[in-house]
């Protein structure tokens, strides 16, 4: 399968939800009942995002602001430059869904935080949404069980 075909199938088939879709659906259903879905939007916050004019307030913050418009969603925006890279144990424990954006600093993310996130998603206690170049992020690669490189598959 060629890269473009793979990406088209991924986009059409999963609409970006991929890993943790059942947990995500359950979380949304529970949130509609309980009026609370805790979403952690994590972002590298590269300066180029703002300097280029693409975003006024970093990609992760834009995503978080959009999601916060939903009544039953409580959003926390976090980034790699915060203490504990924005991934404190309390934040991870409180999250029902992780929305992850990374591009250039995948290797800088703390392995123990990644392991905690992956364990939570694999146990069905959280969903994971990988945005843009997050197919190379540590959490996504661990969840997929592959290096997530683009190669031809027959």
PDB file of C-alpha atoms in Angstrom:
ATOM      1  CA  UNK A   1       0.000   0.000   0.000  1.00  0.00           C
ATOM      2  CA  UNK A   2       1.362   3.403  -0.954  1.00  0.00           C
ATOM      3  CA  UNK A   3       1.694   6.177   1.629  1.00  0.00           C
ATOM      4  CA  UNK A   4      -1.109   8.336   0.202  1.00  0.00           C
ATOM      5  CA  UNK A   5      -3.502   5.383   0.037  1.00  0.00           C
ATOM      6  CA  UNK A   6      -2.654   4.513   3.625  1.00  0.00           C
ATOM      7  CA  UNK A   7      -3.264   8.086   4.762  1.00  0.00           C
ATOM      8  CA  UNK A   8      -6.570   8.286   2.878  1.00  0.00           C
ATOM      9  CA  UNK A   9      -7.771   5.051   4.459  1.00  0.00           C
ATOM     10  CA  UNK A  10      -6.614   6.206   7.870  1.00  0.00           C
ATOM     11  CA  UNK A  11      -8.380   9.548   7.516  1.00  0.00           C
ATOM     12  CA  UNK A  12     -11.593   8.056   6.173  1.00  0.00           C
ATOM     13  CA  UNK A  13     -11.631   5.011   8.420  1.00  0.00           C
ATOM     14  CA  UNK A  14     -10.676   6.516  11.730  1.00  0.00           C
ATOM     15  CA  UNK A  15     -11.318  10.238  11.386  1.00  0.00           C
ATOM     16  CA  UNK A  16      -8.201  10.732  13.453  1.00  0.00           C
ATOM     17  CA  UNK A  17      -9.303   8.799  16.510  1.00  0.00           C
ATOM     18  CA  UNK A  18      -7.386   5.548  15.955  1.00  0.00           C
ATOM     19  CA  UNK A  19      -6.144   4.197  19.258  1.00  0.00           C
ATOM     20  CA  UNK A  20      -8.588   4.238  22.125  1.00  0.00           C
ATOM     21  CA  UNK A  21     -11.698   4.822  20.020  1.00  0.00           C
ATOM     22  CA  UNK A  22     -13.811   2.576  22.254  1.00  0.00           C
ATOM     23  CA  UNK A  23     -12.467   4.285  25.359  1.00  0.00           C
ATOM     24  CA  UNK A  24     -13.079   7.655  23.737  1.00  0.00           C
ATOM     25  CA  UNK A  25     -16.670   6.760  22.842  1.00  0.00           C
ATOM     26  CA  UNK A  26     -17.245   5.480  26.374  1.00  0.00           C
ATOM     27  CA  UNK A  27     -15.701   8.632  27.824  1.00  0.00           C
ATOM     28  CA  UNK A  28     -17.936  10.839  25.677  1.00  0.00           C
ATOM     29  CA  UNK A  29     -21.032   8.854  26.662  1.00  0.00           C
ATOM     30  CA  UNK A  30     -20.035   9.096  30.329  1.00  0.00           C
ATOM     31  CA  UNK A  31     -19.300  12.790  30.007  1.00  0.00           C
ATOM     32  CA  UNK A  32     -22.694  13.477  28.501  1.00  0.00           C
ATOM     33  CA  UNK A  33     -24.199  11.703  31.506  1.00  0.00           C
ATOM     34  CA  UNK A  34     -21.867  13.224  34.106  1.00  0.00           C
ATOM     35  CA  UNK A  35     -21.289  16.533  32.275  1.00  0.00           C
ATOM     36  CA  UNK A  36     -17.496  16.178  32.257  1.00  0.00           C
ATOM     37  CA  UNK A  37     -14.929  14.891  29.756  1.00  0.00           C
ATOM     38  CA  UNK A  38     -11.364  15.733  30.746  1.00  0.00           C
ATOM     39  CA  UNK A  39      -9.205  16.353  27.688  1.00  0.00           C
ATOM     40  CA  UNK A  40      -5.482  17.034  27.874  1.00  0.00           C
ATOM     41  CA  UNK A  41      -4.218  18.787  24.742  1.00  0.00           C
ATOM     42  CA  UNK A  42      -0.440  18.397  24.606  1.00  0.00           C
ATOM     43  CA  UNK A  43       1.730  20.460  22.266  1.00  0.00           C
ATOM     44  CA  UNK A  44       5.447  21.041  21.639  1.00  0.00           C
ATOM     45  CA  UNK A  45       4.668  24.750  21.208  1.00  0.00           C
ATOM     46  CA  UNK A  46       7.285  25.452  18.592  1.00  0.00           C
ATOM     47  CA  UNK A  47       7.965  29.178  18.201  1.00  0.00           C
ATOM     48  CA  UNK A  48       7.597  28.852  14.425  1.00  0.00           C
ATOM     49  CA  UNK A  49       3.855  28.240  14.912  1.00  0.00           C
ATOM     50  CA  UNK A  50       3.412  31.815  16.117  1.00  0.00           C
ATOM     51  CA  UNK A  51       6.254  33.542  14.245  1.00  0.00           C
ATOM     52  CA  UNK A  52       4.993  32.238  10.900  1.00  0.00           C
ATOM     53  CA  UNK A  53       1.559  33.648  11.588  1.00  0.00           C
ATOM     54  CA  UNK A  54      -0.044  30.207  11.301  1.00  0.00           C
ATOM     55  CA  UNK A  55      -1.382  30.473  14.863  1.00  0.00           C
ATOM     56  CA  UNK A  56      -1.709  33.434  17.187  1.00  0.00           C
ATOM     57  CA  UNK A  57      -1.424  31.280  20.291  1.00  0.00           C
ATOM     58  CA  UNK A  58       0.182  27.925  19.372  1.00  0.00           C
ATOM     59  CA  UNK A  59      -1.603  24.982  17.796  1.00  0.00           C
ATOM     60  CA  UNK A  60      -2.367  23.172  21.063  1.00  0.00           C
ATOM     61  CA  UNK A  61      -3.985  26.242  22.568  1.00  0.00           C
ATOM     62  CA  UNK A  62      -6.120  26.734  19.453  1.00  0.00           C
ATOM     63  CA  UNK A  63      -7.305  23.110  19.649  1.00  0.00           C
ATOM     64  CA  UNK A  64      -7.958  23.479  23.393  1.00  0.00           C
ATOM     65  CA  UNK A  65      -9.938  26.707  22.893  1.00  0.00           C
ATOM     66  CA  UNK A  66     -12.097  25.003  20.266  1.00  0.00           C
ATOM     67  CA  UNK A  67     -12.773  21.924  22.411  1.00  0.00           C
ATOM     68  CA  UNK A  68     -13.558  24.088  25.444  1.00  0.00           C
ATOM     69  CA  UNK A  69     -16.633  25.390  23.605  1.00  0.00           C
ATOM     70  CA  UNK A  70     -18.307  22.011  24.195  1.00  0.00           C
ATOM     71  CA  UNK A  71     -20.318  22.169  27.421  1.00  0.00           C
ATOM     72  CA  UNK A  72     -19.322  18.786  28.822  1.00  0.00           C
ATOM     73  CA  UNK A  73     -15.606  19.065  27.943  1.00  0.00           C
ATOM     74  CA  UNK A  74     -13.033  20.327  30.423  1.00  0.00           C
ATOM     75  CA  UNK A  75      -9.792  21.047  28.597  1.00  0.00           C
ATOM     76  CA  UNK A  76      -6.275  21.429  29.892  1.00  0.00           C
ATOM     77  CA  UNK A  77      -3.634  22.724  27.508  1.00  0.00           C
ATOM     78  CA  UNK A  78      -0.116  21.528  28.263  1.00  0.00           C
ATOM     79  CA  UNK A  79       3.260  21.798  26.598  1.00  0.00           C
ATOM     80  CA  UNK A  80       6.754  20.408  26.683  1.00  0.00           C
ATOM     81  CA  UNK A  81       8.207  23.572  28.270  1.00  0.00           C
ATOM     82  CA  UNK A  82       6.125  23.316  31.457  1.00  0.00           C
ATOM     83  CA  UNK A  83       7.349  21.582  34.615  1.00  0.00           C
ATOM     84  CA  UNK A  84       7.197  17.804  34.052  1.00  0.00           C
ATOM     85  CA  UNK A  85       6.611  18.646  30.383  1.00  0.00           C
ATOM     86  CA  UNK A  86       2.998  19.432  31.240  1.00  0.00           C
ATOM     87  CA  UNK A  87       2.485  15.758  32.070  1.00  0.00           C
ATOM     88  CA  UNK A  88       2.246  15.616  35.840  1.00  0.00           C
ATOM     89  CA  UNK A  89       0.917  12.419  37.356  1.00  0.00           C
ATOM     90  CA  UNK A  90      -2.227  14.311  38.431  1.00  0.00           C
ATOM     91  CA  UNK A  91      -2.866  15.607  34.905  1.00  0.00           C
ATOM     92  CA  UNK A  92      -2.391  12.174  33.377  1.00  0.00           C
ATOM     93  CA  UNK A  93      -4.645  10.555  35.994  1.00  0.00           C
ATOM     94  CA  UNK A  94      -7.390  13.147  35.415  1.00  0.00           C
ATOM     95  CA  UNK A  95      -7.393  12.812  31.618  1.00  0.00           C
ATOM     96  CA  UNK A  96     -10.035  10.877  29.716  1.00  0.00           C
ATOM     97  CA  UNK A  97      -8.570  11.787  26.333  1.00  0.00           C
ATOM     98  CA  UNK A  98      -5.089  12.834  25.230  1.00  0.00           C
ATOM     99  CA  UNK A  99      -4.891  15.026  22.127  1.00  0.00           C
ATOM    100  CA  UNK A 100      -1.225  15.034  21.107  1.00  0.00           C
ATOM    101  CA  UNK A 101       0.659  17.281  18.713  1.00  0.00           C
ATOM    102  CA  UNK A 102       4.354  16.830  18.177  1.00  0.00           C
ATOM    103  CA  UNK A 103       6.697  17.421  15.303  1.00  0.00           C
ATOM    104  CA  UNK A 104      10.384  17.899  16.106  1.00  0.00           C
ATOM    105  CA  UNK A 105      10.906  17.081  19.789  1.00  0.00           C
ATOM    106  CA  UNK A 106       9.556  13.551  20.052  1.00  0.00           C
ATOM    107  CA  UNK A 107      12.793  12.250  21.575  1.00  0.00           C
ATOM    108  CA  UNK A 108      12.662  14.895  24.330  1.00  0.00           C
ATOM    109  CA  UNK A 109       9.473  13.507  25.872  1.00  0.00           C
ATOM    110  CA  UNK A 110      10.028  11.700  29.171  1.00  0.00           C
ATOM    111  CA  UNK A 111       9.795   7.916  28.738  1.00  0.00           C
ATOM    112  CA  UNK A 112       8.157   7.277  32.112  1.00  0.00           C
ATOM    113  CA  UNK A 113       5.359   9.751  31.293  1.00  0.00           C
ATOM    114  CA  UNK A 114       4.875   8.024  27.937  1.00  0.00           C
ATOM    115  CA  UNK A 115       4.637   4.632  29.658  1.00  0.00           C
ATOM    116  CA  UNK A 116       1.974   5.965  32.029  1.00  0.00           C
ATOM    117  CA  UNK A 117      -0.096   7.418  29.176  1.00  0.00           C
ATOM    118  CA  UNK A 118       0.225   4.259  27.072  1.00  0.00           C
ATOM    119  CA  UNK A 119      -0.790   2.042  29.999  1.00  0.00           C
ATOM    120  CA  UNK A 120      -3.863   4.172  30.637  1.00  0.00           C
ATOM    121  CA  UNK A 121      -4.927   4.053  26.981  1.00  0.00           C
ATOM    122  CA  UNK A 122      -4.256   0.321  26.635  1.00  0.00           C
ATOM    123  CA  UNK A 123      -6.293  -0.374  29.764  1.00  0.00           C
ATOM    124  CA  UNK A 124      -9.283   1.356  28.171  1.00  0.00           C
ATOM    125  CA  UNK A 125      -9.282   4.242  30.646  1.00  0.00           C
ATOM    126  CA  UNK A 126      -8.416   6.942  28.086  1.00  0.00           C
ATOM    127  CA  UNK A 127      -8.437   7.721  24.395  1.00  0.00           C
ATOM    128  CA  UNK A 128      -5.549   9.047  22.331  1.00  0.00           C
ATOM    129  CA  UNK A 129      -5.795  11.385  19.351  1.00  0.00           C
ATOM    130  CA  UNK A 130      -2.561  11.885  17.406  1.00  0.00           C
ATOM    131  CA  UNK A 131      -2.459  15.078  15.355  1.00  0.00           C
ATOM    132  CA  UNK A 132      -0.234  15.794  12.343  1.00  0.00           C
ATOM    133  CA  UNK A 133       3.331  14.525  12.831  1.00  0.00           C
ATOM    134  CA  UNK A 134       2.449  12.745  16.052  1.00  0.00           C
ATOM    135  CA  UNK A 135       2.638   9.488  14.136  1.00  0.00           C
ATOM    136  CA  UNK A 136       6.315   9.637  15.175  1.00  0.00           C
ATOM    137  CA  UNK A 137       5.567  10.522  18.802  1.00  0.00           C
ATOM    138  CA  UNK A 138       6.622   8.126  21.546  1.00  0.00           C
ATOM    139  CA  UNK A 139       3.078   7.486  22.821  1.00  0.00           C
ATOM    140  CA  UNK A 140       1.660   6.791  19.359  1.00  0.00           C
ATOM    141  CA  UNK A 141       4.528   4.478  18.351  1.00  0.00           C
ATOM    142  CA  UNK A 142       4.181   2.577  21.631  1.00  0.00           C
ATOM    143  CA  UNK A 143       0.420   2.255  21.156  1.00  0.00           C
ATOM    144  CA  UNK A 144       0.823   1.089  17.566  1.00  0.00           C
ATOM    145  CA  UNK A 145       3.672  -1.312  18.373  1.00  0.00           C
ATOM    146  CA  UNK A 146       5.733  -0.115  15.422  1.00  0.00           C
ATOM    147  CA  UNK A 147       8.139   2.653  14.430  1.00  0.00           C
ATOM    148  CA  UNK A 148       5.310   4.174  12.345  1.00  0.00           C
ATOM    149  CA  UNK A 149       7.617   4.840   9.408  1.00  0.00           C
ATOM    150  CA  UNK A 150       6.121   4.987   5.956  1.00  0.00           C
ATOM    151  CA  UNK A 151       7.071   1.937   3.942  1.00  0.00           C
ATOM    152  CA  UNK A 152       5.349   0.082   1.179  1.00  0.00           C
ATOM    153  CA  UNK A 153       3.195  -2.754   2.490  1.00  0.00           C
ATOM    154  CA  UNK A 154       1.821  -5.425   0.159  1.00  0.00           C
TER     155      UNK A 154
END
